[in-house]
C-alpha positions as a LaTeX table, in Angstrom:
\begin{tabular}{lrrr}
\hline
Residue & $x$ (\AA) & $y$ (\AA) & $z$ (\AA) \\
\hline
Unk1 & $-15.42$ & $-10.63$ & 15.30 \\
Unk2 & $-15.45$ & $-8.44$ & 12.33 \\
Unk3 & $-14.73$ & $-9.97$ & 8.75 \\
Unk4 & $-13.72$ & $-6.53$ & 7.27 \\
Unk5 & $-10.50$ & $-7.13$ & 5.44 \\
Unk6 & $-9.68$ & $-3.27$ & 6.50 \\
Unk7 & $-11.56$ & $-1.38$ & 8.74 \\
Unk8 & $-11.36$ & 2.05 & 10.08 \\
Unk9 & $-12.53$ & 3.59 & 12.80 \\
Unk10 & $-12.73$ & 6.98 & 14.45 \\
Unk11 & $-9.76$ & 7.96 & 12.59 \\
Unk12 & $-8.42$ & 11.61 & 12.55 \\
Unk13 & $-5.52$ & 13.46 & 11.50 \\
Unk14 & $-4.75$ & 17.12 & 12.66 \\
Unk15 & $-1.37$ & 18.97 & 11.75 \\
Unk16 & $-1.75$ & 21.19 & 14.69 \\
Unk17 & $-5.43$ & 23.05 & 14.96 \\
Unk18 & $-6.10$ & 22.02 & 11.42 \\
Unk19 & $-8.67$ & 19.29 & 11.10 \\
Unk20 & $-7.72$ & 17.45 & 8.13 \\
Unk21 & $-9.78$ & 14.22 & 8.95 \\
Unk22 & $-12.25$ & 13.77 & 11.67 \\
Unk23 & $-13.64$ & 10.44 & 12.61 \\
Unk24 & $-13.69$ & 8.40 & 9.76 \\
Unk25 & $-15.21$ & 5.08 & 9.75 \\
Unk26 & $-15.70$ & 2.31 & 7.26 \\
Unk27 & $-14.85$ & $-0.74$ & 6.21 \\
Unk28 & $-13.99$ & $-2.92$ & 3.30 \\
Unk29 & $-15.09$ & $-6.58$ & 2.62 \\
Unk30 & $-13.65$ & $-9.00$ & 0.86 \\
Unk31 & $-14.25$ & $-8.63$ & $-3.08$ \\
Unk32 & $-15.34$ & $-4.80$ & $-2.53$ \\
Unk33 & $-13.91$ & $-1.71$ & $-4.55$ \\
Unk34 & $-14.49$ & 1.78 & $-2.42$ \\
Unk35 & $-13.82$ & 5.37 & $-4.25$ \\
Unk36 & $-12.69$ & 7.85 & $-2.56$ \\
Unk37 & $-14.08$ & 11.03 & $-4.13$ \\
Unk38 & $-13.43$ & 14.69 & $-2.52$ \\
Unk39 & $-12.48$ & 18.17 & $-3.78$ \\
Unk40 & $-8.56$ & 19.09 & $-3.71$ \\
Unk41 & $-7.32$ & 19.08 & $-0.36$ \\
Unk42 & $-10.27$ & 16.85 & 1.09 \\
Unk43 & $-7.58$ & 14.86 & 3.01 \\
Unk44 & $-8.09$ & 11.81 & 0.28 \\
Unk45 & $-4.02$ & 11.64 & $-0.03$ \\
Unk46 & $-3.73$ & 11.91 & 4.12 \\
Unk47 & $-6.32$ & 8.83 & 4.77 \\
Unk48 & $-4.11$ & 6.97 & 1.94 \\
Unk49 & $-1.23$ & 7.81 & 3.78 \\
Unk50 & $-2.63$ & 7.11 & 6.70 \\
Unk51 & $-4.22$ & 3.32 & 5.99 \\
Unk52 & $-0.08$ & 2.99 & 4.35 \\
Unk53 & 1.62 & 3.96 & 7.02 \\
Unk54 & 3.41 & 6.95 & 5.47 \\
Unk55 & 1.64 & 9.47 & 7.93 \\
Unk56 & 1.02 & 8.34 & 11.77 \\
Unk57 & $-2.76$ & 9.12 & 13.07 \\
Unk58 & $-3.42$ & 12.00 & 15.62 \\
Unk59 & $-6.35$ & 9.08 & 17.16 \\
Unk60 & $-8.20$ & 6.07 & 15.73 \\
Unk61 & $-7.72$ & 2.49 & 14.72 \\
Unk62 & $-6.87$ & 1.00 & 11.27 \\
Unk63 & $-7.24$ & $-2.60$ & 11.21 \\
Unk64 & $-5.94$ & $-4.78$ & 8.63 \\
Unk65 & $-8.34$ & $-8.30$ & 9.17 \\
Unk66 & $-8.71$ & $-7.01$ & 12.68 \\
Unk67 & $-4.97$ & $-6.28$ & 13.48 \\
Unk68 & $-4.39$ & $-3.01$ & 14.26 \\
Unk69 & $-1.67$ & $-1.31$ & 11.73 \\
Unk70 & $-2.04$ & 2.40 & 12.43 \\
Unk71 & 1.22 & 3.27 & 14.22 \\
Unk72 & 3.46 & 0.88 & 11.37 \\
Unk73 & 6.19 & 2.55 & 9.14 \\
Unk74 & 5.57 & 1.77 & 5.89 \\
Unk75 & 7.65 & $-0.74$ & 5.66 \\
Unk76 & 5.98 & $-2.70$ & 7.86 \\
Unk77 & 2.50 & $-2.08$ & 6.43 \\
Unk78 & 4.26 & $-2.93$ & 3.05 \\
Unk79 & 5.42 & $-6.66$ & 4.95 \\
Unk80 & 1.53 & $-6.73$ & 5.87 \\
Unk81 & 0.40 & $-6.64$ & 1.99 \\
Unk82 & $-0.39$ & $-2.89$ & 2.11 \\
Unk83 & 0.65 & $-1.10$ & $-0.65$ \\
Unk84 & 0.19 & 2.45 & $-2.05$ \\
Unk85 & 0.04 & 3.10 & $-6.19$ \\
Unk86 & $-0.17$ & 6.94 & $-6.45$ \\
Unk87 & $-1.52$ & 8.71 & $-9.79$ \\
Unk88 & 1.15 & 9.45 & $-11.05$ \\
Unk89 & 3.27 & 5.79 & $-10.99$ \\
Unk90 & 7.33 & 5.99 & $-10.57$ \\
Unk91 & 8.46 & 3.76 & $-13.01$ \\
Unk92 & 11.85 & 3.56 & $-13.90$ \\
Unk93 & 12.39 & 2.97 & $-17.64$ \\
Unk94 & 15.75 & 1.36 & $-17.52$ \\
Unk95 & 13.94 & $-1.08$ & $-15.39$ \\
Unk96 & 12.09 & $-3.80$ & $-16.95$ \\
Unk97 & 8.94 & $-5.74$ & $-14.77$ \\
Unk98 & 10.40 & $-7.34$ & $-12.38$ \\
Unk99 & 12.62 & $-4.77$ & $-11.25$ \\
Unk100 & 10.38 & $-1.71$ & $-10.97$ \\
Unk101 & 7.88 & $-4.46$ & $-9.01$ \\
Unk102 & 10.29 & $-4.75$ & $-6.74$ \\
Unk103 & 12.29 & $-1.55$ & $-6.54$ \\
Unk104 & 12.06 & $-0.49$ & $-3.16$ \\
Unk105 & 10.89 & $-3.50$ & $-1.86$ \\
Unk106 & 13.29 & $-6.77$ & $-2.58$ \\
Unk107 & 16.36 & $-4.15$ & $-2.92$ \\
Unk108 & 15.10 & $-3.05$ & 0.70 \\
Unk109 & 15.85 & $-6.15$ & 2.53 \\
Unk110 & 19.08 & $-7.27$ & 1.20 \\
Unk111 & 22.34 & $-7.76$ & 4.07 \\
Unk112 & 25.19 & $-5.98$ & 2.72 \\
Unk113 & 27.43 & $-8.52$ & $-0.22$ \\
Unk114 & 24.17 & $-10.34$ & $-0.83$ \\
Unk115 & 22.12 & $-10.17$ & $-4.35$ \\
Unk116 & 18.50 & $-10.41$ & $-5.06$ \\
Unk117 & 17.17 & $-13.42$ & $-4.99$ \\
Unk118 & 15.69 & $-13.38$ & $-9.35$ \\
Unk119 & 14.24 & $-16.33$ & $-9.18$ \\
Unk120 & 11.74 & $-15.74$ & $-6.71$ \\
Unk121 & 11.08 & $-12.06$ & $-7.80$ \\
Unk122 & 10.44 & $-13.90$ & $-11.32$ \\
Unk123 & 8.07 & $-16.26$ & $-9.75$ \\
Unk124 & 6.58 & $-13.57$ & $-7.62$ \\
Unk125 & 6.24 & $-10.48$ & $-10.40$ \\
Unk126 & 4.54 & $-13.82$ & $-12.77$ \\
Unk127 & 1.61 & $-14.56$ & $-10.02$ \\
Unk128 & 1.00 & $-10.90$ & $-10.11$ \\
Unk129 & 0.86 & $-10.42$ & $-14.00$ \\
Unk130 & $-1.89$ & $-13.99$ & $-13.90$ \\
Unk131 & $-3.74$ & $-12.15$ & $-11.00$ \\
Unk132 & $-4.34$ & $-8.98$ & $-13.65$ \\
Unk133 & $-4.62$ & $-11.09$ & $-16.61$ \\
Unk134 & $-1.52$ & $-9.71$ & $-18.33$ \\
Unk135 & 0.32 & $-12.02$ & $-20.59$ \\
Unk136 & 3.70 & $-13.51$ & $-18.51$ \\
Unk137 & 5.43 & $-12.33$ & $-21.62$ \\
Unk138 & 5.37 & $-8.75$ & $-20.07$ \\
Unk139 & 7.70 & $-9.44$ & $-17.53$ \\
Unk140 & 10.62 & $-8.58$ & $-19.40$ \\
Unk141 & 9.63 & $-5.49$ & $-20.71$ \\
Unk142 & 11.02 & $-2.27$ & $-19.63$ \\
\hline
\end{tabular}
């Protein structure tokens, strides 16, 4: 029994005969930060995409405190706590905390003639701001 919150093994990706990644292994404990340093087209972006779901393995495990999450859509990884921040963040300006937190997410789940529950994004977006140490007062900023 492994207490790796993720953990990766032999993972590869090829788009055809191309080798982009070939059988990576780590893993991540609790409380650990790991870079993830390469040269442009490394395949830095495709292991991200990978461990999130947006790009399915050609072989290899991901394991998310030893469940295995590499075939998930990345929705699913998303339901699972995964989440992928890219360089260059989509924020929508219009938008103040709350909803670009959620956008994409809450918005996502909603039955047809139902509205987003703002209470409970409130809540939600308010642990995340204490978790950062950013003042609650942020939350409705755009």
């Amino acid at each position: 029994m492994s207490d790796a919150l993720l953990e990766i093994r032999e993972l590869s990706k090829n788009y055809g005969n191309l080798k982009v990644l070939e059988d990576i292994n780590f893993s991540l404990h609790q409380g650990e930060i790991l870079g993830l340093v390469g040269r442009r087209g490394s395949g830095k972006s495709t292991l991200l995409g990978l461990i999130g779901g947006n790009i399915q393995p050609s072989r290899g495990s991901i394991l998310l405190q030893e469940r295995q999450i590499a075939y998930l859509s990345p929705s699913q990884a998303r339901n699972l706590g995964v989440e992928l921040v890219y360089q260059s963040p989509q924020l929508v300006s219009q938008m103040n905390v709350i909803q670009n937190i959620f956008l994409g997410r809450e918005f996502s789940r909603l039955k047809p003639f139902s509205v987003p529950d703002w209470d409970r994004m409130s809540e939600r977006a308010g642990d995340l701001l204490a978790d950062f140490d950013l003042p609650y007062d942020l939350i409705n900023e755009s």
